[in-house]
Amino acid sequence: MPRILVIGSSNTDMVVKTARFPQPGETIIGGDFFMFPGGKGANQAVAAARVGGVVDLIAKVGNDVFGTQAVEGFAHEGINVAYVLTDPKLASGVALITVNGEGENEIVVAPGANAALTPADLDLAEAAFESTDLILMQLETPLETVLHAAKKAKALGKPFVLNPAPAQVLPAELFPLLSLITPNETEAALLTGLSWEGEGALSRIAEALLQKGVENVIITLGAKGAYFQNADSYFQVAAPVVTAVDTTAAGDVFNGALAVALAEGKDWQPAIDFACQAGAIAVTRMGAQTSAPYREELMLRVE
Ligand code: ATP
């Protein structure tokens, strides 16, 4: 079975529904309250585990009930939690989300322990780096930790996949360490400084990422699927047509499933198709980790 090392964030999403957002200084009575496990690292780890990956997760939670619950949840998904560290002083990461009557949201993230995942923490997980088939990371933990992970992967000759979300500018030295980068349209534009205006924007933006030293590029395109480009070829994979209910974590589910498909040795096209199927199922369901499909559901479609 393919072994995936996911490094990244774990958050608890706390959602309150309310007719309207409060004004500064105002208190209003809201509606229902929901709590969901989230954080891009955790979401991608769960997605990878559900489609058949043997998953090691490196993350950091706080010494509180949210951290304990998160770790229990990972273990329940069959994820190896030996490298999920607990910071004795910091709080676990939380996202405070308010959703108004129009379905718009306002989100404040308190990264807590996620911001304290250090390069030294990664060195505690040497065995996980050595035994993995592929490493998958995002940008909700410190950039110096991302860079350290990418350097370790390069030194060991392991594929390193970066999902560059949330969008931010990255240091030039990171790109040549990446086997694959998987931005969405917003992230791709920010990373390259190019716009989506005009003919051929997709290949122009992908080419700009390749020029920075990345080996392979996949740009996710929401309902339009995903676009692949490397030095040898380029193509677009269409997304299955579904009725979207909640697009939260579509990208995370795509990346988790993609990691497993690639680690299994699937070629680019079938691997991206597998990931598109997983992403499409995720948007038909509510929540982040809760929406990630299981392998059996994908087998009905693509295998
Ligand atoms: P999010 O921020 O919502 O997690 P994202 O912006 O990172 O998502 P998207 O490009 O929106 O990433 O979606 C990732 C993948 O999920 C797409 O490449 C596609 O395969 C699938 N997907 C997303 N939205 C839809 C949709 N409406 N219908 C079918 N598939 C979808």
PDB file of N, CA, C and O and ligand atoms in Angstrom, residues 184 220-223 225-226 239-240 242 244 247-252 254 276 279-280 283, ligand 1:
ATOM      1  N   ASN A 184      -4.475  26.452  -6.842  1.00  0.00           N
ATOM      2  CA  ASN A 184      -5.719  26.745  -7.555  1.00  0.00           C
ATOM      3  C   ASN A 184      -5.455  27.995  -8.399  1.00  0.00           C
ATOM      4  O   ASN A 184      -4.320  28.503  -8.451  1.00  0.00           O
ATOM      5  N   THR A 220      -5.572  23.474 -10.187  1.00  0.00           N
ATOM      6  CA  THR A 220      -6.959  23.019 -10.035  1.00  0.00           C
ATOM      7  C   THR A 220      -7.897  24.146 -10.456  1.00  0.00           C
ATOM      8  O   THR A 220      -7.636  25.329 -10.197  1.00  0.00           O
ATOM      9  N   LEU A 221      -8.987  23.749 -11.137  1.00  0.00           N
ATOM     10  CA  LEU A 221      -9.857  24.732 -11.797  1.00  0.00           C
ATOM     11  C   LEU A 221     -11.305  24.622 -11.327  1.00  0.00           C
ATOM     12  O   LEU A 221     -12.222  24.908 -12.096  1.00  0.00           O
ATOM     13  N   GLY A 222     -11.528  24.161 -10.092  1.00  0.00           N
ATOM     14  CA  GLY A 222     -12.889  24.033  -9.576  1.00  0.00           C
ATOM     15  C   GLY A 222     -13.720  23.116 -10.450  1.00  0.00           C
ATOM     16  O   GLY A 222     -13.266  22.021 -10.811  1.00  0.00           O
ATOM     17  N   ALA A 223     -14.912  23.557 -10.823  1.00  0.00           N
ATOM     18  CA  ALA A 223     -15.830  22.722 -11.623  1.00  0.00           C
ATOM     19  C   ALA A 223     -15.264  22.381 -13.001  1.00  0.00           C
ATOM     20  O   ALA A 223     -15.756  21.480 -13.674  1.00  0.00           O
ATOM     21  N   GLY A 225     -12.256  21.199 -13.464  1.00  0.00           N
ATOM     22  CA  GLY A 225     -11.299  20.099 -13.347  1.00  0.00           C
ATOM     23  C   GLY A 225      -9.898  20.554 -12.999  1.00  0.00           C
ATOM     24  O   GLY A 225      -9.718  21.403 -12.119  1.00  0.00           O
ATOM     25  N   ALA A 226      -8.900  20.026 -13.707  1.00  0.00           N
ATOM     26  CA  ALA A 226      -7.514  20.359 -13.368  1.00  0.00           C
ATOM     27  C   ALA A 226      -6.653  20.316 -14.622  1.00  0.00           C
ATOM     28  O   ALA A 226      -6.933  19.562 -15.567  1.00  0.00           O
ATOM     29  N   ALA A 239     -13.670  17.817 -14.795  1.00  0.00           N
ATOM     30  CA  ALA A 239     -14.263  17.344 -13.536  1.00  0.00           C
ATOM     31  C   ALA A 239     -15.603  16.690 -13.836  1.00  0.00           C
ATOM     32  O   ALA A 239     -16.300  17.102 -14.764  1.00  0.00           O
ATOM     33  N   PRO A 240     -15.969  15.664 -13.062  1.00  0.00           N
ATOM     34  CA  PRO A 240     -17.317  15.111 -13.221  1.00  0.00           C
ATOM     35  C   PRO A 240     -18.351  16.199 -12.933  1.00  0.00           C
ATOM     36  O   PRO A 240     -18.105  17.087 -12.104  1.00  0.00           O
ATOM     37  N   VAL A 242     -21.338  17.549 -11.167  1.00  0.00           N
ATOM     38  CA  VAL A 242     -22.087  17.249  -9.942  1.00  0.00           C
ATOM     39  C   VAL A 242     -22.822  18.513  -9.487  1.00  0.00           C
ATOM     40  O   VAL A 242     -22.534  19.615  -9.966  1.00  0.00           O
ATOM     41  N   ALA A 244     -22.956  20.987  -6.672  1.00  0.00           N
ATOM     42  CA  ALA A 244     -22.132  21.354  -5.518  1.00  0.00           C
ATOM     43  C   ALA A 244     -23.017  21.827  -4.364  1.00  0.00           C
ATOM     44  O   ALA A 244     -23.903  22.653  -4.550  1.00  0.00           O
ATOM     45  N   THR A 247     -18.314  23.541  -1.196  1.00  0.00           N
ATOM     46  CA  THR A 247     -16.999  23.313  -1.826  1.00  0.00           C
ATOM     47  C   THR A 247     -15.845  23.336  -0.821  1.00  0.00           C
ATOM     48  O   THR A 247     -14.684  23.184  -1.219  1.00  0.00           O
ATOM     49  N   THR A 248     -16.144  23.500   0.473  1.00  0.00           N
ATOM     50  CA  THR A 248     -15.081  23.507   1.485  1.00  0.00           C
ATOM     51  C   THR A 248     -14.208  22.255   1.331  1.00  0.00           C
ATOM     52  O   THR A 248     -14.725  21.145   1.263  1.00  0.00           O
ATOM     53  N   ALA A 249     -12.895  22.489   1.292  1.00  0.00           N
ATOM     54  CA  ALA A 249     -11.908  21.398   1.272  1.00  0.00           C
ATOM     55  C   ALA A 249     -11.891  20.571  -0.010  1.00  0.00           C
ATOM     56  O   ALA A 249     -11.280  19.503  -0.045  1.00  0.00           O
ATOM     57  N   ALA A 250     -12.520  21.053  -1.074  1.00  0.00           N
ATOM     58  CA  ALA A 250     -12.421  20.333  -2.365  1.00  0.00           C
ATOM     59  C   ALA A 250     -10.948  20.176  -2.736  1.00  0.00           C
ATOM     60  O   ALA A 250     -10.505  19.104  -3.160  1.00  0.00           O
ATOM     61  N   GLY A 251     -10.205  21.255  -2.559  1.00  0.00           N
ATOM     62  CA  GLY A 251      -8.772  21.226  -2.882  1.00  0.00           C
ATOM     63  C   GLY A 251      -8.022  20.239  -2.001  1.00  0.00           C
ATOM     64  O   GLY A 251      -7.128  19.529  -2.465  1.00  0.00           O
ATOM     65  N   ASP A 252      -8.366  20.189  -0.739  1.00  0.00           N
ATOM     66  CA  ASP A 252      -7.687  19.262   0.185  1.00  0.00           C
ATOM     67  C   ASP A 252      -7.967  17.817  -0.197  1.00  0.00           C
ATOM     68  O   ASP A 252      -7.073  16.971  -0.185  1.00  0.00           O
ATOM     69  N   PHE A 254      -8.837  16.722  -3.155  1.00  0.00           N
ATOM     70  CA  PHE A 254      -8.129  16.507  -4.426  1.00  0.00           C
ATOM     71  C   PHE A 254      -6.666  16.135  -4.147  1.00  0.00           C
ATOM     72  O   PHE A 254      -6.144  15.149  -4.672  1.00  0.00           O
ATOM     73  N   CYS A 276      -9.749  14.159  -9.326  1.00  0.00           N
ATOM     74  CA  CYS A 276     -10.934  14.948  -9.731  1.00  0.00           C
ATOM     75  C   CYS A 276     -12.221  14.258  -9.273  1.00  0.00           C
ATOM     76  O   CYS A 276     -13.176  14.919  -8.852  1.00  0.00           O
ATOM     77  N   GLY A 279     -12.491  14.948  -5.557  1.00  0.00           N
ATOM     78  CA  GLY A 279     -12.872  16.352  -5.322  1.00  0.00           C
ATOM     79  C   GLY A 279     -14.344  16.581  -5.640  1.00  0.00           C
ATOM     80  O   GLY A 279     -15.046  17.298  -4.916  1.00  0.00           O
ATOM     81  N   ALA A 280     -14.809  15.955  -6.696  1.00  0.00           N
ATOM     82  CA  ALA A 280     -16.209  16.142  -7.113  1.00  0.00           C
ATOM     83  C   ALA A 280     -17.165  15.549  -6.068  1.00  0.00           C
ATOM     84  O   ALA A 280     -18.195  16.145  -5.746  1.00  0.00           O
ATOM     85  N   VAL A 283     -17.497  17.917  -3.012  1.00  0.00           N
ATOM     86  CA  VAL A 283     -18.329  19.120  -3.099  1.00  0.00           C
ATOM     87  C   VAL A 283     -19.832  18.804  -3.008  1.00  0.00           C
ATOM     88  O   VAL A 283     -20.644  19.705  -2.848  1.00  0.00           O
TER      89      VAL A 283
HETATM   90  P1  ATP B   1     -11.245  24.878  -1.798  1.00  0.00           P
HETATM   91  O1  ATP B   1     -10.527  26.153  -1.461  1.00  0.00           O
HETATM   92  O2  ATP B   1     -12.747  25.021  -1.925  1.00  0.00           O
HETATM   93  O3  ATP B   1     -10.841  23.716  -0.974  1.00  0.00           O
HETATM   94  P2  ATP B   1      -9.596  24.982  -4.109  1.00  0.00           P
HETATM   95  O4  ATP B   1      -9.843  26.366  -4.604  1.00  0.00           O
HETATM   96  O5  ATP B   1      -8.310  24.693  -3.430  1.00  0.00           O
HETATM   97  O6  ATP B   1     -10.813  24.463  -3.263  1.00  0.00           O
HETATM   98  P3  ATP B   1     -10.677  23.899  -6.547  1.00  0.00           P
HETATM   99  O7  ATP B   1      -9.907  24.103  -7.792  1.00  0.00           O
HETATM  100  O8  ATP B   1     -11.891  24.728  -6.317  1.00  0.00           O
HETATM  101  O9  ATP B   1      -9.650  23.957  -5.337  1.00  0.00           O
HETATM  102  O10 ATP B   1     -11.156  22.362  -6.452  1.00  0.00           O
HETATM  103  C1  ATP B   1     -10.259  21.278  -6.386  1.00  0.00           C
HETATM  104  C2  ATP B   1     -10.745  20.156  -7.267  1.00  0.00           C
HETATM  105  O11 ATP B   1     -12.006  19.679  -6.762  1.00  0.00           O
HETATM  106  C3  ATP B   1     -10.984  20.551  -8.709  1.00  0.00           C
HETATM  107  O12 ATP B   1      -9.807  20.408  -9.477  1.00  0.00           O
HETATM  108  C4  ATP B   1     -12.065  19.557  -9.120  1.00  0.00           C
HETATM  109  O13 ATP B   1     -11.470  18.329  -9.464  1.00  0.00           O
HETATM  110  C5  ATP B   1     -12.873  19.369  -7.835  1.00  0.00           C
HETATM  111  N1  ATP B   1     -14.024  20.308  -7.821  1.00  0.00           N
HETATM  112  C6  ATP B   1     -14.110  21.490  -7.188  1.00  0.00           C
HETATM  113  N2  ATP B   1     -15.309  22.085  -7.407  1.00  0.00           N
HETATM  114  C7  ATP B   1     -16.004  21.237  -8.187  1.00  0.00           C
HETATM  115  C8  ATP B   1     -17.314  21.260  -8.775  1.00  0.00           C
HETATM  116  N3  ATP B   1     -18.155  22.286  -8.588  1.00  0.00           N
HETATM  117  N4  ATP B   1     -17.690  20.198  -9.536  1.00  0.00           N
HETATM  118  C9  ATP B   1     -16.865  19.150  -9.737  1.00  0.00           C
HETATM  119  N5  ATP B   1     -15.623  19.080  -9.208  1.00  0.00           N
HETATM  120  C10 ATP B   1     -15.186  20.094  -8.464  1.00  0.00           C
END
